[in-house]
């Protein structure tokens, strides 16, 4: 600071300092001389703690650069200064006060000269403040602070004060230079602002919605408790960054661009993944542009805020609970549909089995009839009877075939195999847990969607997982594992379903796909039609299914579904 002053001090100070030095012998020079003397000494060596703006202001009053004011004019400038200036002796007895001091305090200078500055004291200032004031200036440092003062008329005002000691040539405080301004209005405004802010914060914090006010570079201007709670859940990662990323990735909305353009949006649903066991949380987000009134000088005549000065209020409503309920209801629905389908398959299997069973005897009867016919003669009557049996048997078959329920035709929609497998796994969770099976689920991060029949595919995946569960139950492994993975290949999606159960013998690899082929030890409820139907479904999707011959640690079913196939209408 002293270095600054040396570079900027007006020329006339050197003159004053030479002619009117502050000395211990200095006996009451005339007011102008004393003022110039004190100010000159102060500016020559501003005490520690003096605000640079004050030194600058006083230097400006005296005129800087090549055109310094003569001392008489400088004294007049001090007199006219808008800053209330007073000069006291070492005991705070007022020796000089300028016009602004008179205007601020209501005392004429003749009334206050000779009085202690305590004449302005109001009982509302704590004693400790005065003690600190005197300790500071006693250490030859500048004190800055706020006191509650009283005017001559008895009105209170809040004075922002700067008190600087001016030392004599022996280094002792000879004078004190006091400068004060009324900051009552500012204090009232600040108090009103604080109160307003407290009110707004109370309302924001009471709202059960995340609220955050941001600027166009993504800074948080204001937030509420719900936002802070999410910040905690995210372990310090700024929620605003995650919202911006999720809005971009999941809804194509650029949050900061919206802020810059002064545009909002409504009810955009997105999900955030929370670290640890936080799981996925769903939010419905809306944003409203906020045009804050501009505080800069150029806005005085109503200039509009710059593009970058817009604000955006982002509201995020946590809809995780609702979302979970919808998903649960969806799964329940699926579960019911799968059970229905399973029932239908059961019926189909049973009827198909009956047809199959009847076919055998019928064949025999037909053969016997043929033989008898070739034997000739008396056997004709028997042959006629057998033919009748055969005819009625064929009619039974036709009736049974007609009774077979039609597989419901399902509309082809775009399917994502990962979603279907995940749904089936969720439905099977309880069974998998009850059987102590560890599931290793490795979906491909990105799978092409293709036209297919969701219900059929879901039923097929359930059948294959059911098979794996049964195989694991019949195996002897202590650790039961089910591994599922998907990957996108050229024009197809490959699905691997592996279990570390007893596996399928090489000679059975193809036969297991025949109808009524069953190798289970426990055949209850299993007609041996599961893989036959799975093959039918895979074929309908232009794909293939096989038992992987290279897999020896159990059974691996490899499916591939054609993604390039056009849906038949
Ligand atoms: P006081 O008994 O005067 O002082 C209270 C405490 O201050 C004392 O216990 C003591 O610790 C300390 N103290 C007082 N005088 C001295 C001293 N000479 N040396 C060392 N310590 C001392 N006060 C205001 O209320 N309003 C103002 O605007 C104001 N402006 C001031 C401007 C200048 C330049 C200076 C030097 C002082 C100013 N003061 C002002 C402080 C004022 O002089 C009084 O100290 C204060 O008002 C308290 O007065 P009091 O009578 O209540 O208590």
Coordinates of C-alpha atoms and ligand atoms in Angstrom, one line a residue:
X1 CA 0.0 0.0 0.0
X2 CA 2.8 2.4 0.8
X3 CA 4.5 1.5 -2.4
X4 CA 1.2 2.3 -4.2
X5 CA 1.0 5.7 -2.5
X6 CA 4.5 6.6 -3.3
X7 CA 3.7 6.2 -7.0
X8 CA 0.5 8.2 -6.9
X9 CA 0.8 10.8 -4.1
X10 CA 0.2 14.4 -5.3
X11 CA 3.1 16.7 -5.5
X12 CA 1.6 19.2 -3.0
X13 CA 2.0 16.6 -0.1
X14 CA 5.8 16.9 -0.3
X15 CA 5.3 20.6 0.0
X16 CA 3.0 20.3 3.0
X17 CA 5.1 17.8 4.7
X18 CA 8.1 20.1 4.4
X19 CA 6.3 23.1 5.6
X20 CA 4.0 21.7 8.3
X21 CA 5.6 18.6 9.9
X22 CA 3.6 16.7 12.6
X23 CA 5.8 17.1 15.6
X24 CA 5.3 16.6 19.3
X25 CA 5.7 20.3 19.6
X26 CA 3.0 21.0 17.1
X27 CA 0.8 23.5 19.0
X28 CA -2.6 23.9 17.5
X29 CA -1.9 25.3 14.1
X30 CA -4.9 26.9 12.3
X31 CA -7.6 24.4 11.0
X32 CA -6.5 24.3 7.4
X33 CA -2.9 23.8 8.3
X34 CA -3.8 21.1 10.8
X35 CA -6.0 19.3 8.4
X36 CA -3.4 19.4 5.6
X37 CA -0.8 18.5 8.1
X38 CA -2.7 15.5 9.4
X39 CA -3.9 14.3 6.0
X40 CA -0.4 14.8 4.5
X41 CA 1.2 12.7 7.3
X42 CA -1.5 10.1 6.9
X43 CA -1.1 9.8 3.2
X44 CA 2.7 9.8 3.4
X45 CA 2.5 6.6 5.5
X46 CA -1.0 5.1 5.7
X47 CA -1.1 2.8 8.8
X48 CA -1.4 -0.9 8.5
X49 CA -5.0 -1.9 7.8
X50 CA -6.0 1.2 5.9
X51 CA -8.3 0.3 3.0
X52 CA -6.5 1.2 -0.3
X53 CA -9.7 2.7 -1.7
X54 CA -9.6 5.3 1.1
X55 CA -6.1 6.3 0.4
X56 CA -7.0 6.5 -3.3
X57 CA -10.1 8.6 -2.5
X58 CA -8.2 11.1 -0.4
X59 CA -5.4 11.3 -2.9
X60 CA -8.0 11.9 -5.6
X61 CA -9.5 14.8 -3.6
X62 CA -6.0 16.4 -3.5
X63 CA -5.6 15.9 -7.3
X64 CA -3.1 13.5 -8.7
X65 CA -0.8 13.4 -11.7
X66 CA 0.5 16.5 -13.3
X67 CA -2.2 18.9 -12.1
X68 CA -2.1 19.0 -8.2
X69 CA -4.4 21.2 -6.3
X70 CA -2.9 24.1 -4.3
X71 CA -3.2 23.5 -0.5
X72 CA -6.0 26.0 -0.1
X73 CA -8.1 24.3 -2.7
X74 CA -7.3 20.9 -1.2
X75 CA -8.6 22.1 2.2
X76 CA -11.7 23.2 0.4
X77 CA -12.0 19.8 -1.3
X78 CA -11.8 18.1 2.1
X79 CA -14.4 20.5 3.5
X80 CA -16.7 19.6 0.6
X81 CA -16.0 15.9 0.6
X82 CA -19.1 13.7 0.8
X83 CA -17.2 11.6 3.4
X84 CA -17.8 12.7 7.0
X85 CA -14.2 13.5 8.1
X86 CA -13.1 14.4 11.7
X87 CA -9.7 14.8 13.3
X88 CA -9.2 14.3 17.0
X89 CA -6.3 14.4 19.4
X90 CA -5.0 11.3 21.0
X91 CA -7.9 11.2 23.4
X92 CA -10.6 11.4 20.7
X93 CA -11.3 15.1 21.4
X94 CA -12.6 16.6 18.2
X95 CA -10.3 19.2 16.7
X96 CA -11.8 19.4 13.2
X97 CA -15.0 18.2 11.5
X98 CA -16.0 18.8 7.9
X99 CA -19.4 19.7 6.4
X100 CA -20.4 16.1 5.7
X101 CA -19.8 15.4 9.4
X102 CA -22.1 18.3 10.3
X103 CA -24.7 17.1 7.9
X104 CA -24.6 13.5 9.1
X105 CA -24.5 14.1 12.8
X106 CA -26.6 17.2 12.9
X107 CA -24.0 19.0 15.1
X108 CA -22.5 22.3 14.0
X109 CA -18.8 22.1 14.2
X110 CA -18.6 24.8 16.9
X111 CA -20.7 22.5 19.1
X112 CA -18.5 19.4 18.7
X113 CA -15.0 20.8 18.5
X114 CA -13.5 20.2 22.0
X115 CA -15.9 17.3 22.7
X116 CA -15.0 13.6 22.7
X117 CA -16.2 11.5 19.7
X118 CA -18.3 9.6 22.4
X119 CA -20.8 12.4 21.9
X120 CA -22.0 10.3 19.0
X121 CA -22.1 7.1 21.0
X122 CA -25.3 5.2 21.3
X123 CA -25.7 2.6 24.1
X124 CA -26.4 -0.1 21.5
X125 CA -22.7 -0.5 20.6
X126 CA -21.2 -3.2 22.8
X127 CA -18.3 -2.1 25.0
X128 CA -16.1 -4.8 23.5
X129 CA -16.3 -3.1 20.1
X130 CA -14.8 0.1 21.6
X131 CA -12.1 -1.9 23.4
X132 CA -11.1 -3.5 20.2
X133 CA -11.2 -0.1 18.4
X134 CA -8.8 1.4 20.9
X135 CA -6.6 -1.7 21.0
X136 CA -6.2 -1.5 17.2
X137 CA -5.5 2.2 16.9
X138 CA -3.2 2.0 20.0
X139 CA -1.1 -0.5 18.0
X140 CA -0.8 2.3 15.4
X141 CA -3.0 0.4 13.0
X142 CA -6.2 1.5 11.1
X143 CA -9.5 0.3 12.6
X144 CA -12.5 -0.3 10.4
X145 CA -15.8 -1.3 11.8
X146 CA -19.4 -0.3 12.4
X147 CA -20.9 1.6 15.4
X148 CA -24.4 2.6 16.3
X149 CA -24.4 6.4 16.5
X150 CA -26.8 9.0 17.6
X151 CA -27.4 12.3 15.9
X152 CA -27.9 15.6 17.7
X153 CA -31.7 15.2 17.2
X154 CA -31.6 11.7 18.8
X155 CA -32.0 9.6 15.7
X156 CA -29.9 6.4 15.5
X157 CA -27.8 5.6 12.5
X158 CA -25.3 2.9 11.6
X159 CA -21.9 4.4 11.0
X160 CA -19.2 2.6 9.0
X161 CA -16.0 4.0 10.4
X162 CA -12.4 4.1 9.5
X163 CA -10.1 5.5 12.2
X164 CA -6.4 5.9 11.5
X165 CA -3.7 7.1 13.8
X166 CA -1.4 9.9 12.6
X167 CA 2.0 9.6 14.4
X168 CA 4.2 12.4 15.6
X169 CA 7.9 12.4 14.8
X170 CA 8.5 10.4 17.9
X171 CA 6.3 7.6 16.5
X172 CA 3.4 8.2 19.0
X173 CA -0.2 8.7 17.9
X174 CA -0.7 12.4 17.9
X175 CA -4.0 12.7 16.0
X176 CA -6.7 10.3 14.9
X177 CA -8.3 10.7 11.5
X178 CA -11.9 9.6 11.5
X179 CA -14.0 9.0 8.4
X180 CA -17.5 7.7 8.5
X181 CA -20.6 7.2 6.3
X182 CA -24.1 6.3 7.1
X183 CA -24.8 2.7 6.1
X184 CA -28.3 2.4 7.9
X185 CA -30.1 2.1 4.5
X186 CA -27.7 -0.6 3.3
X187 CA -28.1 -2.4 6.6
X188 CA -31.9 -2.2 6.3
X189 CA -31.7 -3.4 2.7
X190 CA -29.4 -6.3 3.7
X191 CA -31.7 -7.2 6.6
X192 CA -34.7 -7.2 4.3
X193 CA -32.8 -9.2 1.7
X194 CA -31.7 -11.7 4.4
X195 CA -35.3 -12.0 5.6
X196 CA -36.6 -12.4 2.1
X197 CA -33.9 -15.1 1.4
X198 CA -34.8 -16.9 4.6
X199 CA -38.5 -16.9 3.6
X200 CA -37.7 -18.2 0.1
X201 CA -35.4 -20.9 1.5
X202 CA -38.0 -22.0 4.0
X203 CA -40.6 -22.4 1.2
X204 CA -38.0 -24.1 -1.1
X205 CA -36.9 -26.5 1.7
X206 CA -40.4 -27.4 2.6
X207 CA -41.2 -28.4 -1.0
X208 CA -41.0 -32.2 -1.6
X209 CA -39.4 -31.6 -5.0
X210 CA -35.8 -31.1 -6.0
X211 CA -35.3 -27.5 -7.0
X212 CA -32.2 -25.9 -8.3
X213 CA -31.6 -22.5 -10.0
X214 CA -28.7 -22.6 -12.4
X215 CA -27.0 -20.2 -14.7
X216 CA -26.0 -20.8 -18.3
X217 CA -22.5 -22.2 -17.4
X218 CA -24.1 -24.8 -15.1
X219 CA -23.4 -23.1 -11.8
X220 CA -25.9 -23.7 -9.0
X221 CA -27.2 -20.3 -7.8
X222 CA -29.8 -21.6 -5.4
X223 CA -30.9 -25.1 -4.3
X224 CA -33.1 -26.7 -1.6
X225 CA -32.9 -29.4 1.0
X226 CA -34.1 -32.1 -1.4
X227 CA -31.3 -31.2 -3.8
X228 CA -28.8 -31.3 -1.0
X229 CA -30.1 -34.7 0.1
X230 CA -29.5 -36.1 -3.4
X231 CA -26.0 -34.5 -3.3
X232 CA -25.4 -36.7 -0.2
X233 CA -26.9 -39.8 -1.9
X234 CA -24.5 -39.2 -4.8
X235 CA -21.6 -39.0 -2.4
X236 CA -20.7 -35.4 -3.4
X237 CA -21.1 -35.7 -7.2
X238 CA -23.1 -32.6 -8.3
X239 CA -26.7 -33.7 -9.1
X240 CA -27.0 -31.0 -11.6
X241 CA -24.2 -32.5 -13.8
X242 CA -26.0 -35.9 -13.7
X243 CA -29.3 -34.3 -14.6
X244 CA -27.7 -32.5 -17.5
X245 CA -26.1 -35.8 -18.7
X246 CA -29.2 -37.8 -18.3
X247 CA -31.4 -35.2 -20.0
X248 CA -29.0 -35.2 -23.0
X249 CA -28.6 -39.0 -23.2
X250 CA -32.2 -40.0 -22.4
X251 CA -34.3 -37.2 -23.8
X252 CA -32.0 -35.3 -26.1
X253 CA -32.5 -32.1 -24.0
X254 CA -29.5 -29.8 -23.6
X255 CA -30.0 -28.2 -20.2
X256 CA -27.5 -25.3 -20.6
X257 CA -28.7 -24.6 -24.2
X258 CA -32.2 -24.3 -22.8
X259 CA -30.9 -21.8 -20.1
X260 CA -29.1 -19.8 -22.8
X261 CA -32.1 -19.7 -25.1
X262 CA -34.5 -18.8 -22.2
X263 CA -36.5 -22.0 -23.0
X264 CA -38.1 -24.4 -20.6
X265 CA -39.5 -28.0 -20.8
X266 CA -42.1 -30.1 -19.0
X267 CA -42.4 -33.6 -17.6
X268 CA -39.3 -35.2 -19.1
X269 CA -38.8 -38.5 -17.4
X270 CA -35.2 -39.8 -16.8
X271 CA -33.3 -42.2 -14.6
X272 CA -30.2 -41.7 -12.5
X273 CA -28.0 -44.5 -11.3
X274 CA -26.9 -43.9 -7.7
X275 CA -23.6 -45.3 -6.4
X276 CA -23.4 -48.2 -4.1
X277 CA -26.8 -49.8 -3.2
X278 CA -28.7 -46.7 -4.2
X279 CA -30.0 -48.4 -7.4
X280 CA -31.8 -46.5 -10.1
X281 CA -34.0 -43.5 -9.3
X282 CA -36.5 -42.0 -11.6
X283 CA -37.3 -38.3 -11.9
X284 CA -39.9 -36.3 -13.8
X285 CA -38.1 -33.0 -14.7
X286 CA -39.4 -29.6 -15.7
X287 CA -37.6 -26.4 -16.3
X288 CA -38.7 -22.8 -16.3
X289 CA -36.6 -19.9 -17.6
X290 CA -36.1 -17.2 -14.9
X291 CA -35.4 -13.7 -16.0
X292 CA -33.7 -12.1 -13.0
X293 CA -33.7 -8.3 -12.9
X294 CA -30.3 -7.2 -13.8
X295 CA -28.2 -5.3 -11.2
X296 CA -25.5 -3.9 -13.4
X297 CA -25.3 -0.2 -14.2
X298 CA -26.1 -0.7 -17.8
X299 CA -29.5 -2.2 -16.9
X300 CA -30.6 1.1 -15.3
X301 CA -32.5 2.2 -18.4
X302 CA -34.0 -1.2 -18.9
X303 CA -31.3 -3.0 -20.9
X304 CA -32.1 -6.7 -21.4
X305 CA -29.9 -9.3 -19.8
X306 CA -27.2 -10.8 -22.1
X307 CA -27.8 -14.3 -23.5
X308 CA -25.4 -15.8 -21.0
X309 CA -27.2 -14.1 -18.0
X310 CA -30.4 -16.1 -18.2
X311 CA -31.3 -18.5 -15.3
X312 CA -33.2 -21.7 -15.4
X313 CA -35.2 -23.2 -12.5
X314 CA -35.0 -27.0 -12.7
X315 CA -37.6 -29.0 -10.8
X316 CA -37.2 -32.8 -10.4
X317 CA -39.9 -34.9 -8.9
X318 CA -38.8 -38.3 -7.7
X319 CA -41.1 -40.8 -9.3
X320 CA -39.1 -43.9 -8.5
X321 CA -41.9 -45.3 -6.3
X322 CA -44.5 -44.8 -8.9
X323 CA -42.3 -46.2 -11.6
X324 CA -41.5 -49.3 -9.5
X325 CA -45.2 -49.8 -9.0
X326 CA -45.9 -49.6 -12.7
X327 CA -43.1 -52.0 -13.4
X328 CA -44.4 -54.4 -10.7
X329 CA -47.9 -54.2 -12.1
X330 CA -46.4 -54.9 -15.6
X331 CA -44.5 -57.9 -14.3
X332 CA -47.6 -59.2 -12.5
X333 CA -49.4 -58.9 -15.8
X334 CA -46.6 -60.8 -17.6
X335 CA -46.6 -63.5 -14.9
X336 CA -50.3 -64.0 -15.4
X337 CA -49.9 -64.1 -19.2
X338 CA -47.1 -66.6 -18.9
X339 CA -49.1 -68.8 -16.6
X340 CA -52.0 -68.7 -19.1
X341 CA -49.6 -69.6 -21.9
X342 CA -48.1 -72.4 -19.9
X343 CA -51.6 -73.7 -19.3
X344 CA -52.3 -73.6 -23.0
X345 CA -49.0 -75.3 -23.8
X346 CA -49.9 -78.0 -21.2
X347 CA -53.2 -78.6 -22.9
X348 CA -51.6 -78.7 -26.3
X349 CA -49.0 -81.1 -25.0
X350 CA -51.6 -83.4 -23.4
X351 CA -53.8 -83.4 -26.5
X352 CA -50.9 -83.9 -28.8
X353 CA -49.8 -86.8 -26.6
X354 CA -53.2 -88.3 -26.8
X355 CA -53.2 -88.0 -30.6
X356 CA -49.8 -89.6 -30.7
X357 CA -50.9 -92.4 -28.5
X358 CA -54.0 -93.2 -30.5
X359 CA -52.1 -93.1 -33.7
X360 CA -50.2 -96.3 -32.8
X361 CA -53.2 -98.7 -32.2
X362 CA -54.9 -97.3 -35.2
X363 CA -51.9 -98.2 -37.3
X364 CA -52.0 -101.7 -35.9
X365 CA -55.7 -102.1 -36.6
X366 CA -55.2 -100.9 -40.1
X367 CA -52.4 -103.4 -40.6
X368 CA -54.5 -106.3 -39.2
X369 CA -57.3 -105.4 -41.4
X370 CA -55.0 -105.5 -44.4
X371 CA -53.7 -108.9 -43.5
X372 CA -57.1 -110.3 -43.0
X373 CA -58.2 -108.9 -46.3
X374 CA -55.3 -110.7 -48.0
X375 CA -56.2 -114.0 -46.1
X376 CA -59.6 -113.9 -48.0
X377 CA -63.0 -115.7 -47.3
X378 CA -64.7 -115.8 -43.9
X379 CA -62.6 -113.1 -42.4
X380 CA -64.4 -110.4 -44.5
X381 CA -66.8 -109.7 -41.7
X382 CA -64.1 -109.2 -39.2
X383 CA -62.2 -107.0 -41.7
X384 CA -65.3 -104.9 -42.2
X385 CA -65.6 -104.5 -38.5
X386 CA -62.0 -103.6 -38.1
X387 CA -62.4 -101.1 -40.9
X388 CA -65.2 -99.6 -39.0
X389 CA -63.0 -99.3 -35.9
X390 CA -60.3 -97.8 -38.0
X391 CA -62.8 -95.2 -39.5
X392 CA -64.1 -94.3 -36.1
X393 CA -60.5 -94.1 -34.8
X394 CA -59.7 -91.7 -37.6
X395 CA -62.7 -89.7 -36.8
X396 CA -61.7 -89.5 -33.1
X397 CA -58.3 -88.3 -34.2
X398 CA -59.8 -85.6 -36.4
X399 CA -62.1 -84.6 -33.5
X400 CA -59.1 -84.4 -31.1
X401 CA -57.0 -82.5 -33.6
X402 CA -59.9 -80.1 -34.1
X403 CA -60.1 -79.7 -30.3
X404 CA -56.5 -78.6 -30.1
X405 CA -56.5 -75.0 -29.0
X406 CA -55.0 -72.7 -31.6
X407 CA -51.9 -70.9 -30.6
X408 CA -53.0 -67.3 -30.4
X409 CA -51.7 -65.2 -33.2
X410 CA -49.6 -62.5 -31.8
X411 CA -48.8 -59.2 -33.5
X412 CA -45.2 -58.7 -34.4
X413 CA -43.6 -55.8 -32.7
X414 CA -40.0 -54.6 -32.2
X415 CA -38.4 -56.8 -29.6
X416 CA -35.3 -56.4 -27.5
X417 CA -34.0 -59.7 -26.3
X418 CA -32.2 -58.2 -23.3
X419 CA -35.5 -56.8 -22.0
X420 CA -37.3 -60.1 -22.5
X421 CA -34.6 -62.1 -20.8
X422 CA -34.5 -59.6 -17.9
X423 CA -38.2 -59.8 -17.4
X424 CA -38.1 -63.6 -17.4
X425 CA -35.3 -63.6 -14.9
X426 CA -37.2 -61.3 -12.7
X427 CA -40.2 -63.6 -12.9
X428 CA -38.0 -66.6 -12.1
X429 CA -36.1 -64.9 -9.3
X430 CA -37.9 -66.6 -6.4
X431 CA -37.5 -70.0 -8.0
X432 CA -33.8 -69.4 -8.7
X433 CA -33.2 -68.3 -5.1
X434 CA -35.2 -71.2 -3.7
X435 CA -33.0 -73.6 -5.7
X436 CA -29.8 -71.9 -4.6
X437 CA -28.8 -71.0 -8.2
X438 CA -26.2 -68.3 -8.8
X439 CA -27.2 -66.3 -11.9
X440 CA -24.5 -64.7 -14.1
X441 CA -26.4 -62.3 -16.4
X442 CA -24.3 -60.7 -19.1
X443 CA -26.4 -58.7 -21.6
X444 CA -24.7 -57.1 -24.5
X445 CA -24.7 -53.3 -23.9
X446 CA -26.4 -52.6 -27.2
X447 CA -28.6 -55.1 -29.0
X448 CA -30.5 -54.4 -32.2
X449 CA -34.3 -54.6 -32.0
X450 CA -36.1 -56.7 -34.5
X451 CA -39.7 -57.6 -35.4
X452 CA -40.8 -60.6 -33.3
X453 CA -43.4 -62.1 -31.1
X454 CA -42.8 -61.0 -27.5
X455 CA -45.0 -63.5 -25.8
X456 CA -43.7 -66.5 -27.7
X457 CA -40.1 -65.5 -27.2
X458 CA -40.7 -64.9 -23.5
X459 CA -42.4 -68.3 -23.1
X460 CA -39.5 -69.9 -24.9
X461 CA -36.9 -68.2 -22.7
X462 CA -38.9 -69.3 -19.7
X463 CA -39.0 -72.9 -20.9
X464 CA -35.2 -72.9 -21.4
X465 CA -34.5 -71.4 -18.0
X466 CA -37.0 -73.9 -16.5
X467 CA -35.0 -76.7 -18.2
X468 CA -31.8 -75.3 -16.7
X469 CA -33.3 -75.1 -13.2
X470 CA -34.5 -78.7 -13.5
X471 CA -31.1 -79.8 -14.8
X472 CA -29.3 -78.1 -11.9
X473 CA -31.8 -79.7 -9.5
X474 CA -30.9 -83.2 -11.0
X475 CA -27.2 -82.5 -11.0
X476 CA -24.9 -83.1 -8.1
X477 CA -23.0 -79.8 -8.1
X478 CA -22.7 -78.0 -4.8
X479 CA -22.4 -74.7 -6.7
X480 CA -25.3 -74.3 -9.1
X481 CA -24.7 -71.8 -11.8
X482 CA -26.9 -70.4 -14.5
X483 CA -25.2 -68.1 -17.1
X484 CA -27.0 -66.1 -19.6
X485 CA -25.4 -63.8 -22.2
X486 CA -26.4 -62.0 -25.3
X487 CA -24.4 -60.5 -28.1
X488 CA -25.1 -58.9 -31.5
X489 CA -23.6 -60.7 -34.5
X490 CA -23.9 -59.8 -38.1
X491 CA -27.7 -59.8 -38.8
X492 CA -28.5 -61.8 -35.8
X493 CA -28.6 -61.9 -32.0
X494 CA -27.0 -64.7 -30.2
X495 CA -28.2 -66.0 -26.8
X496 CA -26.4 -68.5 -24.7
X497 CA -28.1 -70.2 -21.8
X498 CA -25.7 -72.3 -19.8
X499 CA -26.0 -74.4 -16.7
X500 CA -23.5 -76.5 -14.9
X501 CA -25.9 -79.4 -14.5
X502 CA -25.4 -83.0 -15.8
X503 CA -25.5 -81.8 -19.5
X504 CA -27.0 -83.7 -22.5
X505 CA -25.2 -86.8 -23.9
X506 CA -23.8 -86.3 -27.5
X507 CA -26.1 -88.9 -29.0
X508 CA -29.1 -87.0 -27.5
X509 CA -28.1 -83.6 -28.9
X510 CA -30.5 -83.7 -31.8
X511 CA -33.1 -86.0 -30.3
X512 CA -34.0 -83.7 -27.5
X513 CA -35.7 -81.5 -30.0
X514 CA -38.1 -84.3 -31.0
X515 CA -41.6 -84.2 -29.6
X516 CA -42.1 -86.2 -26.4
X517 CA -38.4 -86.8 -25.9
X518 CA -37.8 -86.6 -22.2
X519 CA -34.6 -87.5 -20.4
X520 CA -35.5 -86.0 -17.0
X521 CA -35.4 -88.2 -13.9
X522 CA -38.4 -86.5 -12.6
X523 CA -40.9 -86.2 -15.5
X524 CA -43.8 -85.0 -13.6
X525 CA -45.5 -82.2 -15.5
X526 CA -43.0 -82.6 -18.3
X527 CA -44.3 -84.1 -21.6
X528 CA -41.0 -83.6 -23.5
X529 CA -42.5 -80.9 -25.8
X530 CA -40.5 -77.9 -24.4
X531 CA -37.6 -78.0 -26.8
X532 CA -39.8 -79.0 -29.7
X533 CA -41.9 -75.9 -29.2
X534 CA -38.8 -73.8 -28.6
X535 CA -37.5 -74.9 -32.0
X536 CA -40.9 -74.1 -33.5
X537 CA -40.7 -70.5 -32.1
X538 CA -37.1 -70.1 -33.1
X539 CA -37.9 -71.2 -36.7
X540 CA -40.8 -68.8 -36.8
X541 CA -38.2 -66.0 -36.0
X542 CA -35.8 -67.2 -38.8
X543 CA -33.3 -68.5 -36.3
X544 CA -31.7 -71.6 -35.0
X545 CA -31.3 -73.5 -31.7
X546 CA -28.8 -76.1 -30.8
X547 CA -27.1 -77.8 -27.9
X548 CA -23.5 -76.6 -28.1
X549 CA -21.3 -79.8 -28.6
X550 CA -18.2 -78.0 -27.4
X551 CA -19.5 -77.2 -24.0
X552 CA -18.7 -80.0 -21.6
X553 CA -19.3 -78.4 -18.2
X554 CA -23.0 -78.9 -18.3
X555 CA -25.4 -77.8 -21.0
X556 CA -25.2 -74.7 -23.2
X557 CA -28.1 -73.9 -25.4
X558 CA -27.1 -71.6 -28.3
X559 CA -29.9 -69.6 -30.0
X560 CA -29.6 -67.2 -32.8
X561 CA -32.4 -65.0 -33.9
X562 CA -32.4 -63.3 -37.3
X563 CA -32.6 -59.5 -36.9
X564 CA -32.7 -58.7 -40.6
X565 CA -35.8 -60.7 -41.2
X566 CA -39.0 -58.9 -42.4
X567 CA -42.1 -59.6 -40.4
X568 CA -44.6 -61.8 -42.2
X569 CA -48.0 -60.2 -42.5
Ligands
LIG1 P1 -15.3 5.3 27.0 O1 -15.1 5.2 28.4 O2 -14.9 6.6 26.3 O3 -14.6 4.2 26.2 C1 -14.9 2.8 26.3 C2 -13.7 1.9 26.2 O4 -12.9 2.4 25.1 C3 -12.8 2.1 27.4 O5 -13.1 1.1 28.4 C4 -11.4 1.8 26.9 O6 -11.1 0.5 26.7 C5 -11.5 2.4 25.5 N1 -11.0 3.8 25.5 C6 -11.7 5.0 25.5 N2 -10.8 6.0 25.3 C7 -9.6 5.5 25.3 C8 -8.3 6.0 25.1 N3 -8.1 7.4 25.0 N4 -7.2 5.3 25.0 C9 -7.4 3.9 25.1 N5 -8.6 3.3 25.2 C10 -9.6 4.1 25.3 N6 -17.4 6.4 19.2 C11 -18.7 6.4 18.8 O7 -19.6 5.9 19.6 N7 -19.1 6.9 17.7 C12 -18.2 7.5 16.8 O8 -18.5 8.0 15.7 C13 -16.8 7.5 17.2 N8 -15.9 8.1 16.4 C14 -14.6 8.1 16.8 C15 -13.6 8.7 16.0 C16 -12.3 8.8 16.4 C17 -11.3 9.5 15.5 C18 -11.9 8.2 17.6 C19 -10.5 8.3 18.0 C20 -12.8 7.6 18.4 C21 -14.2 7.6 18.1 N9 -15.2 7.0 18.8 C22 -16.5 7.0 18.4 C23 -14.8 6.3 20.1 C24 -15.1 7.2 21.3 O9 -14.0 8.1 21.5 C25 -15.4 6.5 22.5 O10 -14.3 5.7 22.9 C26 -16.6 5.6 22.5 O11 -17.7 6.4 22.0 C27 -17.1 5.0 23.8 O12 -17.4 6.1 24.6 P2 -17.9 5.8 26.1 O13 -18.0 7.1 26.8 O14 -19.1 5.0 26.1 O15 -16.8 4.9 26.7

